[in-house]
Amino acid sequence: MKVVEKKQHAKKTEKPKGAKREILKKAAVNCNLPEYENFYNTFSWQDAQKEISYFFGGKVNAAYNAVDRHLHNGRRNKVALYSVDARGHLEKYTFQEIYEAANRLGNALKSLGVKRGDRVFVFLPRIFELYVSTIAIAKIGAIAGPLFSAFGPDALRDRLHNSEATIVITNTDLKDKIDAIRRDLPDLEHVIVIGPKQDLDGAHASRELGEGELDYAQLIEGQSSELICEQMDPEDPLYLLYTSGTTGKPKGVVHVHGDIIGQHMTSKWVLDLKEDDVYWCTADPGWVTGTVYGIFGPWSNGASVVSYEGRFDAASWYKLIDRLKVTVWYTAPTALRMLMKAGDDVVFEHDLGSLRHVLSVGEPLNPEVVRWGMKVFGLPIHDNWWQTETGMQLIANLPCNPLKPGSMGKPLPGVYAAIVDDQGQELDAGELGRLVVKPGWPAMLRRIWRNKDKFDEYFKIPGWYFSGDNAWKDEEGYFWFVGRADDVINTSGHRVGPFEVESALVEHPAVAEAGVIGKPDKERGEIIKAFIVLANGVTMNDNLLNEIKDHTRKTLAAHAYPREIEVKDSLPKTRSGKIMRRLLKAWELGLPTGDVSSLEDD
Ligand code: PRX
């Protein structure tokens, strides 16, 4: 679809009315980045190198920066992790304890033959060992592969197979999902299994271990708590995180150790982390926010990080903030909308006075949520924009800038973002176009794992990184999100590829064809809606409907199933046989479908 075609529509319906005029003034006292304009104009990433610990010859390790260096700068006994389990039990771990646990595991992995560049995946809920594993893998120079614990066997197979992972670290609750696909993964040598808590505390319950399976506690027993950190080239891979595109299987985005400079500086500027902060990022490290701003960025700044294993629940969340006296809180619009729906009374039943800075990412943040935040927390919610591919925040509402509710903010120092047309020409303020960024920020994706063509697509407009988002910029340089330029679905801040859901649906014997779109939803941003054609002779009923939803939930992922399914006699297709999702979306939204033959053949 041409930008200009959408421009008319977007200008009429999507540009927030009067948004330019509404500015929430707030005091920018004592923030880490106290002034924007001058700093933006003069900053260069080289200036930030002094904040990062390099080895001789410019070598670096992100994990060394996140953990090891704090043993020599006075933070050795500082709490690095407040780990609260699903039942509310709290454990505290110092930087020294994380260091030692990561070293033991790192040594154990090396004893299994793990080398630099090997892929080691982490399939765990938010528990201590998830953090330890990520650090250990990075320290020995292997590539960490975060996996969201809600993934089902199909999602896991895609990632582990494509990456040729040799090791997965998981626990007894999640292990079955790996067992189910083990025969499809010829490269997977070991599955390291964390037993129930009591196993780790001492006496190991004698559990049956399958072939190629190792017990975590036994594995680290007797391992040295000293490990020489690998000195990596800044361009060596650090983590490999799969994300969804519009077509095909998920793509493995490769990030490198050199990202740490961007992770560190943005955590400092945007999260505004200071020595005494207790910081809670609600994102799971199976998503980029949880890896970058739940582990590397905040720890590199020496912050105390909160990890909560439990599910979303308004009262539990507020209780956690109150209990641990959380000061900086990074969350997502869907969560905030759900909190808003839970009402104000539950907020005021807790003492949230410790909070000083609240942020949100992943989907559009409605201005009314920002205003609600002002009312109940007494603080504006700071929206910011980035992607799995960008590896760090690029556009943000910085504490030192006036905040316009509904806007994602301004580009960070060292980042040049713009709105362009399809030819890469910069557009004027107020015009809708493609959101692009000048390549070269430190955490930019370096590769797509075994898929050069996909990588090249991001840079198809010469001189720009193409984000796949549509947006506009106002006269003061604030960016406003409008929507995806492609069919990628964003449900509750989770990026879902329609193709993956369609593939899971047609695996069900009752489904002959499927076309999947994101349908706007007040709470979740979008929900997944599927249009299906039933197999010959099958008729729909409530049981079958639930069975199909359940099938997708279990095989693909708990968050990626279609909440709505509509049965059709046939689905609109291009001449080459691809389902025209844009037409499905137009039907759903009651928009004119226009001349069908002019729709792009994608
Ligand atoms: O469409 C944009 C949306 O989330 C996409 C990136 O998703 P993911 O790679 O999973 O990373 C999410 C967390 C960094 C973007 O292309 N998105 C991200 N932040 C915002 C947003 N949409 C609107 N407003 C935002 N602040």
XYZ file of C-alpha atoms and ligand atoms in Angstrom:
628
model
C 0.000 0.000 0.000
C 1.369 3.408 -0.906
C 2.049 5.791 1.946
C 0.256 8.594 0.148
C -2.925 6.558 -0.123
C -2.936 5.946 3.591
C -1.951 9.493 4.375
C -5.364 10.931 3.603
C -7.081 8.346 5.694
C -4.656 8.555 8.547
C -4.741 12.324 8.631
C -8.483 12.300 8.938
C -8.880 9.563 11.467
C -5.695 8.722 13.276
C -3.790 11.877 14.092
C -4.500 12.594 17.746
C -6.675 15.683 17.812
C -5.170 18.604 19.621
C -2.365 16.416 20.852
C 0.227 18.969 19.913
C -1.264 21.424 22.307
C -1.477 19.123 25.271
C 1.808 19.124 27.089
C 2.277 17.693 30.521
C 4.915 19.871 32.146
C 6.980 18.167 34.702
C 10.011 19.003 36.707
C 13.168 17.528 35.243
C 15.215 17.826 38.378
C 18.190 15.603 39.012
C 17.691 13.346 36.025
C 20.663 11.603 34.458
C 20.161 13.469 31.214
C 19.173 16.952 32.394
C 19.135 18.740 29.036
C 18.138 17.448 25.587
C 18.711 19.894 22.702
C 22.358 20.754 23.247
C 23.283 17.267 24.240
C 21.509 15.780 21.223
C 23.391 18.105 18.901
C 26.814 17.374 20.325
C 26.714 13.777 21.555
C 28.643 11.014 19.830
C 28.676 7.342 20.867
C 32.423 7.577 21.371
C 31.743 9.940 24.288
C 29.922 7.073 26.028
C 32.749 4.549 25.778
C 34.109 5.662 29.137
C 30.983 4.233 30.809
C 31.773 0.734 29.569
C 34.518 -1.590 30.825
C 36.629 -2.763 27.916
C 39.415 -5.319 27.982
C 42.753 -4.680 26.346
C 42.494 -4.043 22.615
C 38.867 -2.935 22.647
C 37.484 -6.359 23.568
C 34.345 -6.394 25.644
C 31.806 -8.683 27.274
C 28.268 -7.501 28.034
C 28.012 -9.890 30.998
C 31.224 -8.540 32.504
C 29.680 -5.082 32.376
C 26.388 -6.302 33.796
C 27.821 -8.244 36.726
C 31.576 -8.715 37.182
C 32.600 -5.085 37.255
C 30.362 -4.393 40.239
C 32.588 -6.595 42.371
C 35.270 -3.923 42.041
C 33.230 -0.742 42.239
C 31.641 -1.027 45.656
C 28.500 -2.897 44.620
C 29.713 -6.411 45.451
C 27.175 -6.841 48.258
C 24.431 -4.757 46.727
C 21.195 -6.604 45.877
C 21.267 -7.285 42.142
C 18.054 -9.304 42.042
C 14.890 -9.342 44.106
C 13.325 -12.570 42.906
C 9.691 -13.070 43.888
C 8.163 -16.414 42.977
C 4.576 -17.065 41.930
C 3.547 -17.591 45.560
C 5.106 -14.345 46.700
C 8.238 -15.823 48.288
C 11.138 -13.370 48.060
C 14.821 -14.216 47.603
C 17.549 -11.594 47.330
C 20.795 -12.108 45.430
C 23.802 -9.814 45.494
C 26.033 -9.107 42.491
C 28.612 -11.396 44.120
C 26.062 -14.228 44.300
C 24.996 -13.790 40.692
C 28.667 -13.717 39.710
C 29.454 -16.964 41.489
C 26.341 -18.796 40.290
C 26.969 -17.688 36.694
C 30.605 -18.779 36.929
C 29.622 -22.242 38.177
C 27.167 -22.677 35.345
C 29.622 -21.203 32.834
C 32.240 -23.766 33.918
C 29.645 -26.534 33.702
C 28.667 -25.496 30.182
C 32.327 -25.447 29.176
C 32.753 -28.936 30.608
C 29.976 -30.020 28.245
C 31.981 -28.667 25.355
C 30.126 -25.391 24.803
C 32.320 -23.033 22.794
C 32.177 -19.429 21.633
C 29.367 -18.929 19.173
C 27.382 -22.028 20.204
C 23.692 -21.406 20.732
C 22.418 -22.109 24.234
C 18.722 -21.457 24.753
C 16.979 -20.552 27.981
C 13.421 -21.815 28.354
C 12.508 -20.842 31.891
C 9.976 -18.852 33.862
C 11.233 -15.710 35.593
C 13.376 -17.381 38.242
C 16.910 -16.783 39.503
C 18.399 -19.393 37.147
C 17.053 -17.561 34.094
C 19.206 -14.540 34.972
C 22.190 -16.681 35.939
C 21.958 -18.685 32.713
C 21.844 -15.619 30.492
C 24.919 -14.150 32.184
C 26.782 -17.486 32.183
C 26.186 -18.059 28.474
C 27.372 -14.563 27.609
C 30.443 -14.847 29.830
C 31.728 -17.913 28.006
C 31.097 -16.304 24.629
C 28.212 -18.557 23.629
C 25.048 -17.022 22.179
C 22.072 -16.801 24.528
C 18.680 -17.656 23.055
C 15.798 -16.394 25.190
C 12.540 -18.371 24.887
C 9.212 -17.192 26.290
C 7.817 -19.768 28.724
C 4.365 -19.625 27.082
C 5.745 -21.029 23.820
C 4.363 -24.353 22.631
C 6.236 -27.086 20.742
C 5.767 -25.523 17.277
C 7.214 -22.173 18.348
C 10.087 -23.940 20.099
C 10.856 -26.206 17.154
C 11.056 -23.250 14.751
C 13.587 -21.468 16.931
C 15.717 -24.369 18.118
C 15.853 -25.950 14.697
C 16.740 -22.787 12.801
C 19.441 -21.804 15.301
C 20.889 -25.333 15.555
C 20.933 -24.933 19.315
C 23.058 -27.481 21.159
C 21.752 -26.897 24.681
C 18.451 -25.861 26.246
C 18.186 -24.919 29.907
C 14.670 -25.521 31.214
C 12.797 -26.797 34.263
C 10.643 -29.785 35.143
C 7.403 -27.891 34.388
C 8.386 -26.863 30.863
C 10.519 -29.828 29.857
C 7.649 -31.806 28.293
C 7.372 -29.256 25.500
C 10.999 -29.881 24.577
C 10.566 -33.657 24.862
C 7.720 -33.456 22.356
C 10.025 -32.078 19.637
C 13.362 -33.575 20.616
C 13.440 -35.979 17.677
C 13.143 -33.005 15.280
C 16.261 -31.370 16.737
C 19.345 -33.316 15.649
C 21.739 -30.622 16.927
C 20.340 -30.519 20.441
C 22.859 -32.401 22.587
C 21.746 -31.660 26.136
C 18.667 -30.506 27.966
C 19.611 -29.112 31.367
C 16.692 -29.423 33.736
C 16.154 -27.371 36.875
C 14.253 -29.386 39.433
C 11.787 -28.088 41.970
C 13.154 -25.575 44.465
C 13.931 -28.114 47.201
C 16.272 -29.942 44.810
C 18.393 -26.854 44.479
C 18.459 -26.247 48.216
C 20.182 -29.456 49.081
C 19.231 -33.069 48.864
C 18.514 -33.779 45.218
C 15.287 -35.629 44.815
C 16.063 -38.604 42.637
C 14.305 -37.747 39.430
C 14.319 -39.854 36.334
C 16.509 -38.208 33.731
C 15.837 -38.945 30.095
C 18.530 -39.498 27.487
C 20.618 -36.388 26.922
C 19.097 -34.792 29.990
C 21.174 -33.310 32.801
C 20.185 -32.139 36.230
C 21.120 -28.484 36.774
C 21.933 -28.868 40.459
C 24.132 -31.893 39.879
C 25.820 -30.232 36.963
C 26.937 -27.164 38.884
C 27.876 -29.093 42.014
C 31.620 -28.925 42.561
C 32.129 -26.413 39.748
C 34.462 -23.540 40.530
C 32.944 -20.148 41.269
C 35.816 -18.554 39.360
C 35.713 -18.250 35.597
C 37.737 -16.136 33.251
C 35.335 -14.030 31.251
C 35.728 -14.384 27.470
C 37.044 -11.225 25.872
C 34.813 -10.732 22.861
C 35.050 -8.594 19.813
C 32.277 -5.956 20.066
C 30.825 -7.492 16.871
C 30.616 -11.031 18.325
C 27.063 -12.251 18.932
C 25.589 -11.896 22.422
C 22.016 -13.051 22.009
C 19.734 -14.405 19.304
C 16.096 -13.483 19.671
C 13.422 -14.638 17.292
C 10.707 -12.255 16.257
C 7.756 -12.376 13.898
C 7.464 -10.842 10.500
C 4.548 -10.718 8.145
C 5.430 -13.864 6.239
C 7.289 -17.052 7.005
C 8.681 -18.433 10.210
C 10.075 -16.235 13.002
C 13.413 -14.603 12.205
C 16.475 -14.841 14.437
C 17.695 -11.327 15.202
C 21.393 -11.352 16.072
C 22.658 -8.869 18.654
C 26.263 -8.405 19.700
C 28.366 -7.686 22.799
C 28.952 -4.137 21.557
C 25.228 -3.488 22.139
C 26.072 -2.971 25.788
C 27.021 0.665 25.213
C 23.533 1.403 23.864
C 21.840 -0.763 26.483
C 23.772 1.025 29.221
C 23.283 4.597 28.038
C 19.585 4.249 27.284
C 18.980 2.646 30.673
C 20.747 5.604 32.168
C 18.918 8.287 30.169
C 15.466 6.817 29.604
C 14.998 4.622 32.677
C 16.958 7.273 34.601
C 18.441 4.604 36.882
C 20.338 5.799 39.950
C 22.234 4.082 42.717
C 19.337 3.701 45.146
C 16.705 2.635 42.654
C 14.674 -0.544 42.928
C 13.701 -1.188 39.337
C 10.969 -3.453 38.038
C 10.640 -4.328 34.363
C 7.480 -6.399 33.989
C 8.483 -7.871 30.602
C 9.581 -11.483 30.410
C 13.181 -11.951 29.196
C 11.688 -14.139 26.442
C 10.963 -10.766 24.807
C 13.538 -8.161 23.948
C 12.411 -5.716 26.639
C 12.970 -8.329 29.325
C 16.446 -9.211 28.079
C 17.745 -5.705 27.395
C 15.940 -3.707 30.108
C 15.326 -6.599 32.522
C 18.946 -7.793 32.593
C 21.813 -6.144 30.695
C 20.922 -2.435 30.716
C 19.883 -2.029 34.358
C 22.617 -4.303 35.703
C 25.250 -2.524 33.684
C 24.127 0.581 35.609
C 24.366 -1.356 38.868
C 20.632 -1.162 39.596
C 18.714 -3.581 41.821
C 16.324 -5.466 39.556
C 12.972 -6.958 40.572
C 11.805 -10.188 38.948
C 8.272 -11.439 39.526
C 7.343 -14.940 38.438
C 3.603 -14.494 39.017
C 0.972 -13.624 36.476
C -0.729 -10.290 35.992
C -3.112 -9.283 38.733
C -3.707 -5.669 39.773
C -3.573 -6.233 43.538
C -0.457 -8.457 43.349
C 1.342 -5.946 41.180
C 0.617 -3.009 43.468
C 1.517 -5.140 46.457
C 4.882 -5.897 44.917
C 5.623 -2.216 44.294
C 4.635 -1.420 47.860
C 6.545 -4.340 49.391
C 9.835 -3.820 47.578
C 9.462 -0.028 47.385
C 9.917 -0.046 43.631
C 11.101 3.348 42.397
C 11.351 2.871 38.609
C 8.733 0.790 36.809
C 8.856 -0.230 33.140
C 5.689 -1.863 31.876
C 3.353 -2.109 28.879
C 0.190 -0.335 27.724
C -2.018 -3.452 27.944
C -0.989 -3.955 31.566
C -1.674 -0.284 32.312
C -5.074 -0.484 30.610
C -5.900 -3.556 32.687
C -4.791 -1.766 35.845
C -6.943 1.197 34.889
C -9.887 -1.166 34.402
C -9.300 -2.717 37.824
C -10.209 0.686 39.241
C -8.661 3.328 41.451
C -9.641 1.811 44.816
C -7.155 -1.015 44.511
C -4.408 1.522 43.778
C -5.147 3.441 46.933
C -5.156 0.295 49.063
C -1.383 0.227 48.559
C 1.356 2.683 49.279
C 2.932 3.403 45.911
C 4.748 6.485 47.155
C 8.129 4.912 46.353
C 7.500 5.208 42.598
C 9.334 8.088 40.987
C 9.488 7.158 37.299
C 7.053 5.076 35.212
C 7.586 3.950 31.619
C 5.806 1.941 28.974
C 6.698 0.287 25.680
C 5.528 -2.159 23.039
C 2.264 -0.710 21.747
C 0.563 2.645 21.497
C -0.021 4.211 24.902
C -3.373 5.967 24.944
C -3.323 9.552 26.245
C -6.136 8.709 28.693
C -3.869 6.124 30.321
C -1.161 8.767 30.736
C -3.726 11.068 32.338
C -4.949 8.235 34.573
C -1.335 7.622 35.631
C -1.088 11.279 36.637
C -4.225 10.903 38.706
C -3.433 7.688 40.573
C 0.371 7.581 40.711
C 0.895 11.327 40.531
C 3.368 10.617 37.714
C 3.219 10.786 33.930
C 3.864 7.507 32.091
C 6.810 7.828 29.727
C 6.211 6.075 26.419
C 9.188 5.038 24.304
C 9.703 3.244 21.020
C 12.024 0.520 19.835
C 11.983 -3.021 18.446
C 13.650 -6.401 18.778
C 15.744 -5.388 15.777
C 16.833 -2.026 17.195
C 18.127 -3.670 20.382
C 17.682 -0.488 22.434
C 15.264 2.382 22.863
C 15.583 4.852 19.988
C 12.723 7.302 20.557
C 11.616 8.232 24.038
C 9.919 10.674 26.306
C 12.935 11.617 28.363
C 12.426 12.869 31.903
C 14.020 16.203 30.944
C 11.588 16.916 28.101
C 7.982 18.090 28.305
C 5.708 15.099 27.761
C 2.941 15.022 25.177
C 0.478 12.223 25.987
C 0.067 9.957 22.956
C 3.516 10.684 21.542
C 6.465 8.273 21.688
C 8.806 11.213 22.323
C 11.959 12.331 20.535
C 14.965 10.437 19.139
C 17.661 9.759 21.706
C 21.096 11.359 21.469
C 23.137 9.512 18.837
C 19.982 8.447 16.990
C 18.588 10.060 13.846
C 14.991 9.036 13.135
C 12.836 10.363 10.325
C 9.575 9.963 8.460
C 10.067 9.191 4.777
C 8.065 8.229 1.726
C 8.563 4.948 -0.121
C 11.566 6.393 -1.960
C 13.315 7.416 1.262
C 12.610 11.149 0.874
C 12.098 12.857 4.201
C 8.582 14.178 4.704
C 7.534 17.390 6.403
C 6.220 17.647 9.926
C 2.622 16.415 10.114
C 2.924 14.069 7.142
C 2.387 10.374 7.622
C 5.046 8.027 6.304
C 7.489 5.266 7.112
C 9.374 5.478 10.367
C 13.067 5.003 9.546
C 16.346 5.385 11.393
C 19.820 6.200 10.128
C 21.871 3.011 10.576
C 24.755 2.998 13.006
C 23.311 3.123 16.519
C 25.231 0.670 18.727
C 22.566 -2.023 19.309
C 21.360 -2.257 15.718
C 20.693 -5.828 14.562
C 23.792 -7.286 12.898
C 22.289 -10.215 11.059
C 19.219 -12.323 10.660
C 20.285 -15.839 11.495
C 20.757 -17.754 8.248
C 18.611 -15.299 6.306
C 20.531 -12.570 4.510
C 17.604 -11.619 2.291
C 15.460 -10.786 5.283
C 18.275 -8.708 6.780
C 18.688 -6.793 3.523
C 14.973 -5.992 3.461
C 15.381 -3.766 6.520
C 17.807 -1.640 4.540
C 16.013 -1.620 1.206
C 15.681 2.175 1.288
C 19.295 3.331 0.838
C 20.648 5.085 3.913
C 17.805 4.036 6.188
C 16.803 1.223 8.509
C 13.179 0.498 7.692
C 11.214 -0.195 10.905
C 7.978 -1.412 9.327
C 6.014 1.147 11.359
C 4.071 4.139 10.046
C 4.265 7.344 12.021
C 4.429 11.135 11.783
C 6.508 13.796 13.437
C 5.259 17.121 14.772
C 6.933 20.501 14.414
C 8.731 20.098 17.713
C 10.284 16.785 16.682
C 7.962 14.481 18.670
C 7.093 11.192 16.951
C 3.542 9.800 16.866
C 2.856 6.157 16.104
C 0.127 5.333 13.599
C 0.359 1.596 12.864
C 2.317 -1.186 11.259
C 3.009 -0.903 7.547
C 2.705 -4.684 7.291
C 0.426 -7.430 8.648
C 2.343 -8.055 11.858
C -0.050 -8.294 14.808
C 0.608 -6.636 18.154
C -1.528 -8.260 20.823
C -0.958 -7.084 24.401
C 2.455 -5.848 23.262
C 3.382 -9.281 21.910
C 4.473 -9.374 18.329
C 2.757 -12.196 16.460
C 3.216 -13.199 12.824
C -0.046 -14.037 11.047
C 1.684 -16.777 9.077
C 2.628 -18.686 12.232
C -0.964 -18.622 13.497
C -2.294 -19.617 10.069
C 0.155 -22.551 9.966
C -0.931 -23.712 13.424
C -4.603 -23.439 12.429
C -4.322 -25.486 9.256
C -2.554 -28.216 11.216
C -5.954 -28.908 12.760
C -7.775 -31.503 10.626
C -11.015 -29.496 10.577
C -9.318 -26.414 9.048
C -8.653 -26.311 5.311
C -7.521 -22.680 4.987
C -6.845 -19.833 7.374
C -6.220 -16.093 7.130
C -5.268 -14.189 10.265
C -5.394 -10.478 11.119
C -5.100 -8.180 14.120
C -8.477 -6.772 15.141
C -8.450 -3.534 17.166
C -9.281 -4.140 20.816
C -9.742 -1.573 23.574
C -7.745 -3.458 26.164
C -5.217 -5.562 24.258
C -4.498 -3.131 21.444
C -5.258 -5.893 18.990
C -6.657 -9.388 19.303
C -5.952 -12.159 16.832
C -8.861 -12.894 14.548
C -8.868 -15.867 12.171
C -10.994 -16.398 9.105
C -11.101 -20.088 8.274
C -12.485 -22.396 5.635
C -13.522 -25.740 7.086
C -12.447 -29.045 5.599
C -14.982 -30.853 3.422
C -17.934 -32.193 5.357
C -17.043 -30.424 8.642
C -19.573 -28.152 10.318
C -18.732 -25.668 13.050
C -20.014 -25.942 16.595
C -18.905 -24.529 19.971
C -16.852 -27.582 20.864
C -14.964 -27.544 17.607
C -14.399 -23.800 17.896
C -12.824 -24.210 21.325
C -10.836 -27.202 20.158
C -9.325 -25.194 17.298
C -8.438 -22.298 19.619
C -6.958 -24.698 22.138
C -4.928 -26.453 19.486
C -3.283 -23.141 18.513
C -2.757 -22.142 22.127
C -1.003 -25.410 22.927
C 1.048 -25.961 19.797
C 2.093 -22.380 19.069
C 1.892 -20.218 22.163
C -0.522 -19.330 24.925
C -0.636 -15.678 23.836
C -0.887 -16.338 20.095
C -4.239 -18.056 19.658
C -7.150 -16.437 17.810
C -9.704 -15.120 20.291
C -12.143 -14.816 17.392
C -12.712 -17.275 14.569
C -15.061 -16.668 11.681
C -15.959 -19.391 9.202
C -16.037 -18.451 5.513
C -16.830 -20.421 2.377
C -13.632 -19.189 0.766
C -10.839 -16.700 1.437
C -9.690 -13.925 -0.912
C -6.381 -14.784 -2.560
C -3.887 -13.208 -4.888
C -3.244 -14.713 -8.270
C -0.290 -16.576 -6.782
C -2.556 -18.100 -4.154
C -1.585 -16.030 -1.107
C -4.342 -15.006 1.258
C -5.118 -11.276 1.046
C -5.010 -10.311 4.679
C -5.526 -6.655 3.853
C -8.882 -7.510 2.380
C -9.817 -9.560 5.430
C -8.919 -6.567 7.558
C -10.976 -4.221 5.418
C -13.966 -6.568 5.781
C -13.482 -6.689 9.525
C -13.200 -2.935 9.922
C -15.960 -2.179 7.446
C -13.515 -0.200 5.317
C -13.883 0.111 1.569
C -12.029 -2.725 -0.134
C -11.410 -0.640 -3.245
C -10.247 -2.206 -6.438
C -9.125 -5.656 -5.370
C -6.888 -6.125 -8.394
C -4.800 -3.133 -7.278
C -3.887 -4.664 -3.921
C -0.268 -5.567 -3.754
C 0.613 -9.127 -4.444
C 2.453 -9.902 -1.233
O 4.918 -1.654 15.998
C 5.843 -1.212 16.958
C 5.429 -1.652 18.349
O 6.098 -2.863 18.617
C 6.922 -3.214 17.495
C 8.170 -3.882 17.962
O 7.839 -5.068 18.617
P 8.960 -5.909 19.326
O 10.069 -6.149 18.385
O 8.290 -7.103 19.929
O 9.503 -4.979 20.484
C 8.611 -4.508 21.450
C 9.325 -3.823 22.581
C 10.461 -2.989 22.243
C 7.171 -1.914 16.796
O 7.531 -2.115 15.440
N 5.828 -0.656 19.351
C 6.925 -0.655 20.132
N 6.928 0.427 20.943
C 5.831 1.142 20.634
C 5.133 0.460 19.612
N 4.002 0.932 19.087
C 3.536 2.093 19.552
N 4.137 2.806 20.534
C 5.284 2.366 21.097
N 5.862 3.058 22.062
